Coordinates of C-alpha atoms (C1' of nucleotides) in Angstrom, one line a residue:
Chain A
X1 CA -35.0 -12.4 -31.0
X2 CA -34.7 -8.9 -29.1
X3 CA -36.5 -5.9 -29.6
X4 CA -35.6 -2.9 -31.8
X5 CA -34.5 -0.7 -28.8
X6 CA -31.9 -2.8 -27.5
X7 CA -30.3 -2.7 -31.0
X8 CA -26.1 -1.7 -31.4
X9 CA -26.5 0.6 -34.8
X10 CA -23.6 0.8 -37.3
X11 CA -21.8 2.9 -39.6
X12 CA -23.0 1.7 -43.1
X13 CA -21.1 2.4 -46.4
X14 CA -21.1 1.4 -50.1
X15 CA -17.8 0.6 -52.3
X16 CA -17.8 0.7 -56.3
X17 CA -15.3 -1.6 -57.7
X18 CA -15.1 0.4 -61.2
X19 CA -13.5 -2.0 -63.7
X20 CA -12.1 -0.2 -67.1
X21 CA -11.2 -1.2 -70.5
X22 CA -8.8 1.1 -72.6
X23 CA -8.2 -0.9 -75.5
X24 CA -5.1 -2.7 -74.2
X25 CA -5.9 -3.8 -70.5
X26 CA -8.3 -4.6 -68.0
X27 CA -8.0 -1.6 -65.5
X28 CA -9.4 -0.7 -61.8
X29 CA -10.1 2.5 -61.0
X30 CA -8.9 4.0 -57.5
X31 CA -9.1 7.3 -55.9
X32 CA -6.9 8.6 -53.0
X33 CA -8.5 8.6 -49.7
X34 CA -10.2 12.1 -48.4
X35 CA -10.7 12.0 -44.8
X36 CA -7.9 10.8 -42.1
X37 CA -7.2 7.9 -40.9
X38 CA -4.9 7.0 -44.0
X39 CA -5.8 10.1 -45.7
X40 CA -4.4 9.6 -49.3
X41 CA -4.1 6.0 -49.0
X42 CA -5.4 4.5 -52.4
X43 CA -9.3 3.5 -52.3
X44 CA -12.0 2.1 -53.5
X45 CA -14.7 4.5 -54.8
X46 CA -16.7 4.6 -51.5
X47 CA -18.4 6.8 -49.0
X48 CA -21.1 6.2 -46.2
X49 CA -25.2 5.4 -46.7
X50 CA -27.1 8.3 -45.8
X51 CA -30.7 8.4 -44.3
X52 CA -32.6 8.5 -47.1
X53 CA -30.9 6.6 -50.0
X54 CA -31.0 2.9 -50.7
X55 CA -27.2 1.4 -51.3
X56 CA -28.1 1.4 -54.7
X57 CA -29.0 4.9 -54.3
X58 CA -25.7 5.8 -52.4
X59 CA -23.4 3.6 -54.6
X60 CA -24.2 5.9 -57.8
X61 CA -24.1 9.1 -55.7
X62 CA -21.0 8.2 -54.2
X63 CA -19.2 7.3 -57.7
X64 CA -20.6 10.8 -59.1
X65 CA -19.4 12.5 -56.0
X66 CA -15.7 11.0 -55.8
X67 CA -15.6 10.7 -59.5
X68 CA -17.7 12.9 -61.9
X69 CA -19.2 9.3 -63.6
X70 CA -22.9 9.4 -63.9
X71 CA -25.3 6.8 -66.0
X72 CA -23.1 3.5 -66.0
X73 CA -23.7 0.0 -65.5
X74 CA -23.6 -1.1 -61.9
X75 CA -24.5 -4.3 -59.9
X76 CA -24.2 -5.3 -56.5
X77 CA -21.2 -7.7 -55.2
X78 CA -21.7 -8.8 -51.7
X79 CA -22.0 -7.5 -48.7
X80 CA -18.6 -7.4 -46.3
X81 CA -19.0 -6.8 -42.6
X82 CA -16.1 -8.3 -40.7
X83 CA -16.1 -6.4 -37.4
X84 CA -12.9 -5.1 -37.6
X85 CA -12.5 -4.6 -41.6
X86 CA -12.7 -1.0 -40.8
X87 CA -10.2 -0.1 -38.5
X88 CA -11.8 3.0 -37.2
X89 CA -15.3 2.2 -36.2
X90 CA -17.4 -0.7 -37.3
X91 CA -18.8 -0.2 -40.9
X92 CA -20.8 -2.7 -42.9
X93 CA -20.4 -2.0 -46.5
X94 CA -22.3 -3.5 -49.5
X95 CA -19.5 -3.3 -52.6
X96 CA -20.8 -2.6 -56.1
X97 CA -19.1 -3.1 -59.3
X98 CA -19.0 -0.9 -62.1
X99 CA -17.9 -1.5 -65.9
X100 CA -17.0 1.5 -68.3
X101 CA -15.2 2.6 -71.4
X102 CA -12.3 4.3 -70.2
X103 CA -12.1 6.4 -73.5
X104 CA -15.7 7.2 -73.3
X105 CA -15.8 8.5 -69.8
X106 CA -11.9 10.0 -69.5
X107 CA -13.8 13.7 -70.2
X108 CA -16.5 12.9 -67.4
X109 CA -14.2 12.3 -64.7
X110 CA -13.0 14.5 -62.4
X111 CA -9.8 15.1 -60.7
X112 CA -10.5 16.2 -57.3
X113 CA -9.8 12.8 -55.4
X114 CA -7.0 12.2 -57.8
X115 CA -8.4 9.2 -59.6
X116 CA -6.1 6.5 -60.8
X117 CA -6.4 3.9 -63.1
X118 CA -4.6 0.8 -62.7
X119 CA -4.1 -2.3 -64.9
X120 CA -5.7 -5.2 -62.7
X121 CA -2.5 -7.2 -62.5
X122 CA -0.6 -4.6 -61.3
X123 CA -2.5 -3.2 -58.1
X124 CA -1.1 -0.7 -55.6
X125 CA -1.5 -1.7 -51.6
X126 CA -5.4 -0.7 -50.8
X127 CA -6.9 0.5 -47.5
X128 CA -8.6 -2.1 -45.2
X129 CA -10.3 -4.9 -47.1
X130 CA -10.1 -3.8 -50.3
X131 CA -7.9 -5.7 -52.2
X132 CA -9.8 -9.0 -50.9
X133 CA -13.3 -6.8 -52.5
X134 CA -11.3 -6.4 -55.6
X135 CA -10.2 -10.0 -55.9
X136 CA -13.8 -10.8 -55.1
X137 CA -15.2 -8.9 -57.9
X138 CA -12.6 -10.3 -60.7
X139 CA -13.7 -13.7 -59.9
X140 CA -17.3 -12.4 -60.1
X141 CA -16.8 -10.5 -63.6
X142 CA -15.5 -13.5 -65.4
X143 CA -18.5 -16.0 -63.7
X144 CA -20.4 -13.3 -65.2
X145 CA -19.6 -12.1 -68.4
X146 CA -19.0 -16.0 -68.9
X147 CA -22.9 -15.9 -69.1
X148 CA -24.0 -12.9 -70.2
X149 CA -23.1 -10.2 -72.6
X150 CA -21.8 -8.2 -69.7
X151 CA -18.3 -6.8 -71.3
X152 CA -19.8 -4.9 -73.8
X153 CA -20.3 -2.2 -70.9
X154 CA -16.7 -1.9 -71.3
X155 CA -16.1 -0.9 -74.9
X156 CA -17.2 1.9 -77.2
X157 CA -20.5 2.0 -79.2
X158 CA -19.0 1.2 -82.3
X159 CA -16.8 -2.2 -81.7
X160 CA -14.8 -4.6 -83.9
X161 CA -15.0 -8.0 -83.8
X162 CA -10.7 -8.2 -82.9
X163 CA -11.0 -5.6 -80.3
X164 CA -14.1 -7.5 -78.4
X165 CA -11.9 -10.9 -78.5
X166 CA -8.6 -8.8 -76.9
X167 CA -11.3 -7.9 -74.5
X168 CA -12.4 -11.0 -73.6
X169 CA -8.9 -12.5 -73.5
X170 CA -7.5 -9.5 -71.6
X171 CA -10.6 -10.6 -69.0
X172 CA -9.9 -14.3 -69.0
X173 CA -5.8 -14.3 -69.5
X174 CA -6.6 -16.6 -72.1
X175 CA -5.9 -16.7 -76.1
X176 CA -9.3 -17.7 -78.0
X177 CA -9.1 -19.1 -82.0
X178 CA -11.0 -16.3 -83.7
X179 CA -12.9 -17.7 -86.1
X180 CA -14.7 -20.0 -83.4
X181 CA -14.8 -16.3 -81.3
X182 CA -16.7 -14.6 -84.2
X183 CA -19.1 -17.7 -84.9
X184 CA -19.9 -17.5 -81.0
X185 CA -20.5 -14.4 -81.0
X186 CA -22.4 -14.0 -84.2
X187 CA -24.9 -16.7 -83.2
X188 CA -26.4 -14.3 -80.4
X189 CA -27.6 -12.3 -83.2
X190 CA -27.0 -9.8 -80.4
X191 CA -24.6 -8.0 -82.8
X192 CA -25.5 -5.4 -85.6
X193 CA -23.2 -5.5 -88.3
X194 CA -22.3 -1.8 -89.6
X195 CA -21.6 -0.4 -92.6
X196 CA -18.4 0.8 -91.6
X197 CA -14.3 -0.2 -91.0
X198 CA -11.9 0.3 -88.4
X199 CA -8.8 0.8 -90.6
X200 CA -6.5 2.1 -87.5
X201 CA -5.4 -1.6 -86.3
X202 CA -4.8 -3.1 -89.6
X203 CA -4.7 -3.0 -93.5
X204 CA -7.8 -4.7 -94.6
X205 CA -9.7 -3.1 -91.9
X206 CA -12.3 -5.3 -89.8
X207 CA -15.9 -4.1 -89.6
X208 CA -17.6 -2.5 -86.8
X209 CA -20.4 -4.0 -84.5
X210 CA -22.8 -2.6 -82.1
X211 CA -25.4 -3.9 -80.1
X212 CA -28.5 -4.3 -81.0
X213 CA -30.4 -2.5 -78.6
X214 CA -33.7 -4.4 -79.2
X215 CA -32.6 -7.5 -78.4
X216 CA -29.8 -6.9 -75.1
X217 CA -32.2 -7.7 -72.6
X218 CA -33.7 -10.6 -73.4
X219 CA -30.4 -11.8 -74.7
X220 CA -29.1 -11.1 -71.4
X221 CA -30.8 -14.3 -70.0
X222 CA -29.5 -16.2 -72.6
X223 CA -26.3 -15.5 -73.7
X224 CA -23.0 -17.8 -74.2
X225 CA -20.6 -20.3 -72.7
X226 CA -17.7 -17.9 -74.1
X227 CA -15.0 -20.0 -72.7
X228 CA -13.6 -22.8 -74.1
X229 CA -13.0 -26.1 -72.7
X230 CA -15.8 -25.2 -69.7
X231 CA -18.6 -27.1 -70.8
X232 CA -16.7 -29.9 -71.0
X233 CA -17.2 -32.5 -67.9
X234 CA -13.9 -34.2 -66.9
Chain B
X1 CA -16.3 12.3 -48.6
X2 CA -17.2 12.6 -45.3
X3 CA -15.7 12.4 -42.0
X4 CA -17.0 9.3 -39.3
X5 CA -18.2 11.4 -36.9
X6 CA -20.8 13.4 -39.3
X7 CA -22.4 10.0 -39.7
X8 CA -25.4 8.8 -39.1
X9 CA -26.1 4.7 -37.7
X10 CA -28.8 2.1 -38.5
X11 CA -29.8 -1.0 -37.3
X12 CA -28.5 -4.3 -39.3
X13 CA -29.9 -7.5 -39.8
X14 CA -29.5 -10.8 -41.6
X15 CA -32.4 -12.4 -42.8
X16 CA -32.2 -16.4 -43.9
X17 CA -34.4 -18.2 -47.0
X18 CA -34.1 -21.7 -46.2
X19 CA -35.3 -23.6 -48.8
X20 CA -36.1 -27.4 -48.0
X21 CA -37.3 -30.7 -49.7
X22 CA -39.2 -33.4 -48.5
X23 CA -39.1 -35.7 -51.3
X24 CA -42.3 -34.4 -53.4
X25 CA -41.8 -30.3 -53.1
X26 CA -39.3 -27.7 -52.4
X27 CA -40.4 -25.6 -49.3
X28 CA -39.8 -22.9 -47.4
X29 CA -39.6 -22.4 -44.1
X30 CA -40.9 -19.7 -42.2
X31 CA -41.6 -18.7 -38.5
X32 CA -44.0 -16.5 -36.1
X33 CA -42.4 -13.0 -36.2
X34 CA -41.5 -13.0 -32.0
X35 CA -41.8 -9.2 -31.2
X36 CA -44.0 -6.2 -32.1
X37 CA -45.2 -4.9 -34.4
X38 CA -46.6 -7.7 -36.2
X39 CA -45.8 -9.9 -33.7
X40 CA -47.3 -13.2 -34.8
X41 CA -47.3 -12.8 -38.7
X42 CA -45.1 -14.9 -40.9
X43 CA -41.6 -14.1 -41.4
X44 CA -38.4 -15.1 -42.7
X45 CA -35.8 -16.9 -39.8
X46 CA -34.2 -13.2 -39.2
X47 CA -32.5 -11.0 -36.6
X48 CA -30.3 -8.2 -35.9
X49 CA -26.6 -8.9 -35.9
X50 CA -24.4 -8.3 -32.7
X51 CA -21.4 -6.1 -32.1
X52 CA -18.9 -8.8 -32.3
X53 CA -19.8 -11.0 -35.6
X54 CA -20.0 -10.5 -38.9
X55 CA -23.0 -11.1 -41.0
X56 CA -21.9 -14.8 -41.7
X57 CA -21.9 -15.3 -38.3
X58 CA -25.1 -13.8 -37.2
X59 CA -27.1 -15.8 -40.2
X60 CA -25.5 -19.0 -38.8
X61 CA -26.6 -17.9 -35.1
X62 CA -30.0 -16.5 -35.7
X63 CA -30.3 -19.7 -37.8
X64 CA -29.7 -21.4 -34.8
X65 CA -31.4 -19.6 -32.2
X66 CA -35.0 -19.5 -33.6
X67 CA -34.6 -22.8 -35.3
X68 CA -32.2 -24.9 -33.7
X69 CA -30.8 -25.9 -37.2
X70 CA -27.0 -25.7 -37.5
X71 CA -24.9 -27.0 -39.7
X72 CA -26.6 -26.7 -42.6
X73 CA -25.3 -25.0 -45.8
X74 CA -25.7 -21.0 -46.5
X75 CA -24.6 -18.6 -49.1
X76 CA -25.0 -15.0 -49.6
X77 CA -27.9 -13.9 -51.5
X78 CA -27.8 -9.9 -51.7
X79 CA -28.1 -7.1 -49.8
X80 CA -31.1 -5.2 -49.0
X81 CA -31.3 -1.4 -47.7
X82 CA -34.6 0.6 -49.0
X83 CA -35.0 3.4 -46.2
X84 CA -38.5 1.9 -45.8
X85 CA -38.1 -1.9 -45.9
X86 CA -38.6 -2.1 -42.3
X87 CA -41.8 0.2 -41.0
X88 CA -40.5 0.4 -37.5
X89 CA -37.0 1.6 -38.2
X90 CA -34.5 1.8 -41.2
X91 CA -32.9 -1.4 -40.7
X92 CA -30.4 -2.6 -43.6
X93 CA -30.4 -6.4 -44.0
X94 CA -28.2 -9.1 -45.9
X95 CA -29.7 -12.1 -46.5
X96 CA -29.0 -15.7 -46.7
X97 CA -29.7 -18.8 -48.6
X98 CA -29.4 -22.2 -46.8
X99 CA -31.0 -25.5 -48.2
X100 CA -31.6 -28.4 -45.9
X101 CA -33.2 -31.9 -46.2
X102 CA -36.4 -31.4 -44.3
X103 CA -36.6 -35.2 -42.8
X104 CA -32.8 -35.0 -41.6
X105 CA -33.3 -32.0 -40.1
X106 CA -36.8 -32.8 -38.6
X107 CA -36.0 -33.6 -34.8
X108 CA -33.5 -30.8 -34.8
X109 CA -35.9 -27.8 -35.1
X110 CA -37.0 -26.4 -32.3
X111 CA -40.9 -25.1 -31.7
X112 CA -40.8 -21.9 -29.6
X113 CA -41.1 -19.6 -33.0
X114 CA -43.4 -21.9 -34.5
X115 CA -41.6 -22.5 -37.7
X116 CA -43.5 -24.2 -40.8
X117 CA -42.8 -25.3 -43.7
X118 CA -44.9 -23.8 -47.2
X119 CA -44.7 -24.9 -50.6
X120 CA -42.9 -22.9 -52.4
X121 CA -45.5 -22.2 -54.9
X122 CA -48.0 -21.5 -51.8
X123 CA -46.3 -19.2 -49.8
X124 CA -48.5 -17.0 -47.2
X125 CA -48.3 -13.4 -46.6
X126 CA -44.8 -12.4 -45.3
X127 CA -43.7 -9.7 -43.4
X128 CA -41.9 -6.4 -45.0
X129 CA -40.4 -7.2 -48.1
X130 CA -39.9 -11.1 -47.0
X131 CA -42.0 -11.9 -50.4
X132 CA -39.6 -10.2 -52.3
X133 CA -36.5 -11.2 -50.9
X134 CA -37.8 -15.2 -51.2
X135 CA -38.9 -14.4 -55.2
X136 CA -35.0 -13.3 -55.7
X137 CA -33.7 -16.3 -53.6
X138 CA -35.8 -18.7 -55.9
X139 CA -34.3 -17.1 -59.0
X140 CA -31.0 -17.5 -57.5
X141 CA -31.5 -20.8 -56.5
X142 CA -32.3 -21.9 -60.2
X143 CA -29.1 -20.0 -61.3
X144 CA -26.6 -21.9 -59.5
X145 CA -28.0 -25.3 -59.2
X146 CA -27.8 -24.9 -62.5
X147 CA -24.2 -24.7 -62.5
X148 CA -22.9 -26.2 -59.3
X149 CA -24.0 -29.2 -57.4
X150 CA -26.0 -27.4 -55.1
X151 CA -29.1 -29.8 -54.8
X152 CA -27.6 -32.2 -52.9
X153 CA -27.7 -30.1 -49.9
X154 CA -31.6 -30.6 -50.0
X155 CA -31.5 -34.7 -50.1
X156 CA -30.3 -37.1 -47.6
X157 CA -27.1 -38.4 -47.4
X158 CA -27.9 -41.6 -49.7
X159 CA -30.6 -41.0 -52.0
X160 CA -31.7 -42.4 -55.7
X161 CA -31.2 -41.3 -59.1
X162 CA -35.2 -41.0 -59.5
X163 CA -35.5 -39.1 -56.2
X164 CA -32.6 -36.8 -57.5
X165 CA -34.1 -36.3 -61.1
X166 CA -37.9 -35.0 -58.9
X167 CA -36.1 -32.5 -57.0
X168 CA -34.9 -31.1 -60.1
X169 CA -38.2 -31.2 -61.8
X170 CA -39.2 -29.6 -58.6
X171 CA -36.8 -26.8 -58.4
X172 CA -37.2 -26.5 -62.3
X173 CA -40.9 -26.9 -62.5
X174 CA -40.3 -29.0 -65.5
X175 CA -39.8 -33.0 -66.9
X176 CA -36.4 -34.5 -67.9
X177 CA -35.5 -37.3 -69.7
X178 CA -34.5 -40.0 -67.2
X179 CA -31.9 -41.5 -69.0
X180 CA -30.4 -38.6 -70.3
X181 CA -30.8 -37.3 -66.6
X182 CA -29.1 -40.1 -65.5
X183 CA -25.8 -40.3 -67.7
X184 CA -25.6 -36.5 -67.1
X185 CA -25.3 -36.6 -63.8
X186 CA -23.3 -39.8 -63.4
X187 CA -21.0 -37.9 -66.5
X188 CA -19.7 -35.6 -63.2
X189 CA -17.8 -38.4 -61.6
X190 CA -19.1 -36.3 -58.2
X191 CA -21.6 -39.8 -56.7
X192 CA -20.3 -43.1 -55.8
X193 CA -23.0 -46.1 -56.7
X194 CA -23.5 -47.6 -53.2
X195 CA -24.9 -51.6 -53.4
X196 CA -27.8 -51.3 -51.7
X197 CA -31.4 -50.4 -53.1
X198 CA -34.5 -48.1 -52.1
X199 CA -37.4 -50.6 -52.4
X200 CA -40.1 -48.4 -51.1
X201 CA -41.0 -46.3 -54.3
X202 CA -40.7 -49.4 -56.7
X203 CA -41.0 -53.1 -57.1
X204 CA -37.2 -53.0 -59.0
X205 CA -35.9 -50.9 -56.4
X206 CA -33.4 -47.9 -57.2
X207 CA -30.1 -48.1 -56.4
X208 CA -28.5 -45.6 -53.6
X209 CA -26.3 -42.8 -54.7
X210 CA -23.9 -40.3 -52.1
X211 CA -21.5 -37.8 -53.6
X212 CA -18.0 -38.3 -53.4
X213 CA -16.8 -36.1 -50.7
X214 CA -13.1 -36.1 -52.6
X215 CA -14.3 -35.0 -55.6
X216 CA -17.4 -32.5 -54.2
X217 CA -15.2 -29.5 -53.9
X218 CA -13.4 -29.2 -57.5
X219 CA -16.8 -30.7 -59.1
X220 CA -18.1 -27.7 -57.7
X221 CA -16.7 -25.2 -60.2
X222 CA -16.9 -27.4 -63.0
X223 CA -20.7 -28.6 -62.8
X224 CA -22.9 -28.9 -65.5
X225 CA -25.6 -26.6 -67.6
X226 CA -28.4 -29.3 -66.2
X227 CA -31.9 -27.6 -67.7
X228 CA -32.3 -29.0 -71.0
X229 CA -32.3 -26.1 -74.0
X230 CA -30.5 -23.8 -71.7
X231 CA -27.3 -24.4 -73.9
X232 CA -29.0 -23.3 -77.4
X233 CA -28.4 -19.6 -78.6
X234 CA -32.2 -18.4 -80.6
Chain C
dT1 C1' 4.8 -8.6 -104.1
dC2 C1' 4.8 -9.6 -99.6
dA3 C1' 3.5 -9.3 -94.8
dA4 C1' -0.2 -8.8 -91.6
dA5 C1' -4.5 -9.0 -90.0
dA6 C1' -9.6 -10.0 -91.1
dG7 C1' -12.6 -13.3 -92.1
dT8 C1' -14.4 -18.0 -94.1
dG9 C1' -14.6 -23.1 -94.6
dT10 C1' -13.9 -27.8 -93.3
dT11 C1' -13.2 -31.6 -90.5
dC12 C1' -13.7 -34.2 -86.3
dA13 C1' -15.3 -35.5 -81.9
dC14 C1' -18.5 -35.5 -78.7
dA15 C1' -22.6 -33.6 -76.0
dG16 C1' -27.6 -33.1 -75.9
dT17 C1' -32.0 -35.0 -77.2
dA18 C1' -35.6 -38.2 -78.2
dC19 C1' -37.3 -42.4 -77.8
dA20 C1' -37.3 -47.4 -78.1
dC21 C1' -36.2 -51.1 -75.5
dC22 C1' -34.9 -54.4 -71.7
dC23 C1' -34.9 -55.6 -66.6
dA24 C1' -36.4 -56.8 -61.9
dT25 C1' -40.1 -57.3 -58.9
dG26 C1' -44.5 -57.5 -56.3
dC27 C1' -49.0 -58.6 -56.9
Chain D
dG1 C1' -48.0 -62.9 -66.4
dC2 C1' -48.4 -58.3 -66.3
dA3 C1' -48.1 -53.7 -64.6
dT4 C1' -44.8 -50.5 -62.7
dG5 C1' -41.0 -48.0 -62.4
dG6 C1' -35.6 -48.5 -62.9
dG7 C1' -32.2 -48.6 -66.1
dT8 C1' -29.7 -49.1 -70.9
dG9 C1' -29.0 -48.6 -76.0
dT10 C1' -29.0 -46.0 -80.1
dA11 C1' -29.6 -42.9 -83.8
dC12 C1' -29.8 -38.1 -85.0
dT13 C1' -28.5 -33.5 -84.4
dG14 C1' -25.9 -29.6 -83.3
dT15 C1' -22.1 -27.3 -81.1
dG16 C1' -17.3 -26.6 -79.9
dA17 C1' -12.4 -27.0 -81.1
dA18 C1' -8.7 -27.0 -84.3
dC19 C1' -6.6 -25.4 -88.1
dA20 C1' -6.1 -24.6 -93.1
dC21 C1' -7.5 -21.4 -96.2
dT22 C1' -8.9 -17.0 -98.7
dT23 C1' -9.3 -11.9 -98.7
dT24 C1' -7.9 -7.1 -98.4
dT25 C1' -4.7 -3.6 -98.4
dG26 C1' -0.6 -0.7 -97.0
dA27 C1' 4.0 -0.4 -97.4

DNA sequence: TCAAAAGTGTTCACAGTACACCCATGC
DNA sequence: GCATGGGTGTACTGTGAACACTTTTGA
């Protein structure tokens, strides 16, 4: 153990992964790169610590800054500190990922880093370790929303019960039987049944859900085993 | 955005919660912070990381060099960066989880920091925000033994179905059913019956159990939901 | 009236729980 | 032989999976 004063300091950043839903496809937000090297590279959402600000602190500045989005759900991912991973000095970053609405937000964000949102299976060549972050943070989002009601974050208020399953199966590549989906889901009583119908996606209409904002946090601890054939032991 | 050159540099650190068992409780160990200030007060194995290795490196060396432990299994826990964390100097830290069988492990450690082991539930007075960071490890530490076969870490190579079912009831703070215990765990497939019996802890004597090193990774993803009512929705 | 999507019901297999019971051994 | 802890058996309950069925409505 040495003393503080012979210490090497570091360059010390923050990353947002921003994952986005549109309805269709699970989508990753990336912004072209401001400063040189690789000036308009595409990016993560990322920019470095300053003195005052926790990561946390600095990860929702630095998406408000790059982006325009303010108020959305963030967590942290890991931290990633390879010594070479930035190939112009040393930097340490600590990668957060986001979930939005891209509907709800597409107003909010701004264009001056020339945002881009791209569909998760198709993504473009990212600077440094990025893409490895982003792989990292897919794996994470399905452990995750596997256990807790974490992809509501990523649809509007007002939801159907046919537009949260293409969500979840757009999350897990998977195709789920929907009568077992809505049972699941039901039996959070997480869920507030409204009075109204979407009538754009079909004929008969399917009724729209919120959540029920009394009981989200405590049903955060305990929510579902949402995909099928996991619990089973082979 | 900001160029590199505007940018400030802080000190970085990796900080390691090893958790260990020694057949009754699950422990922590700690050492004698080695420079000033505080120099002497209890403190989590820690220390600054070099110019040349990455965070998972320096856990695994600092691990060493104040301990003597190596070898021993370690996870990322999160990443901590309050401006004020440290009261010397802004130092951002990532810690570490590791979890060891204190017995094995015994002659290995090394006194010059004057580690020692405190029962979890007993912890003294810890440096910074050591307290903190060792509250979230537990909570982690419940999570995924929960879900992966973590526990085994903390026991020795051949150990017994009843020792295996206390540490959980340690880690857990909480009694299972033995023989549901038992046929959940053996359900996995992941530990090979060995022929031989513990006789110390019982007049019948309790058969030996390893995990199957073939079948330890890909059990790993596909574990079990081990604390009882955990599964049920309210 | 028919197609399409929403939503309900029903059956089956098996996992989780509780608890009674049997087994092996040292004293 | 009996207390002690290891280990097995079993009955009950609930959940998950599969899939057939009914409902609603626009074209």
């Amino acid at each position: 153990m040495q003393e503080y004063s012979e210490q090497k300091h570091f360059l010390f950043a923050v990353d947002c992964i921003i994952f986005g839903y549109d309805g269709q496809e699970l989508k990753l937000l990336v912004i072209k790169r401001g400063i040189e090297p690789l000036k308009g590279s595409w990016s993560l959402v990322g920019g470095f610590i300053s003195d005052t600000e926790s990561s946390e602190n600095a990860a929702v500045r630095v998406l408000k800054d790059l982006t325009g989005l303010d108020g959305i759900y963030m967590e942290q991912l890991y931290g990633f500190s390879e010594p070479d991973r930035d190939t112009v000095e040393r930097t340490i970053s600590i990668a957060y990922f986001a979930l939005i609405d891209i509907q709800k937000y597409k107003q909010q964000i701004n264009e001056n880093y020339h945002p881009a949102w791209f569909s998760i299976n198709q993504l473009p060549e990212l600077i440094f370790d990025h893409s490895k972050i982003v792989e990292l943070a897919k794996e994470k989002l399905r452990y995750n929303a596997a256990l807790h009601p974490l992809l509501f974050e990523l649809l509007p208020d007002k939801f159907t019960m046919p537009q949260l399953q293409s969500l979840y199966e757009a999350v897990y590549n998977a195709e789920f039987d929907k009568g077992n989906f809505n049972r699941k889901l039901l039996s959070t009583k997480l869920l507030l049944k409204l009075k109204d119908k979407d009538k754009l996606n079909s004929k008969k209409g399917a009724f729209y859900y919120m959540v029920d904002p009394n009981k989200y946090n405590e049903g955060f601890k305990n929510f579902l085993n949402l995909i099928p054939g996991q619990n089973a032991i082979k």
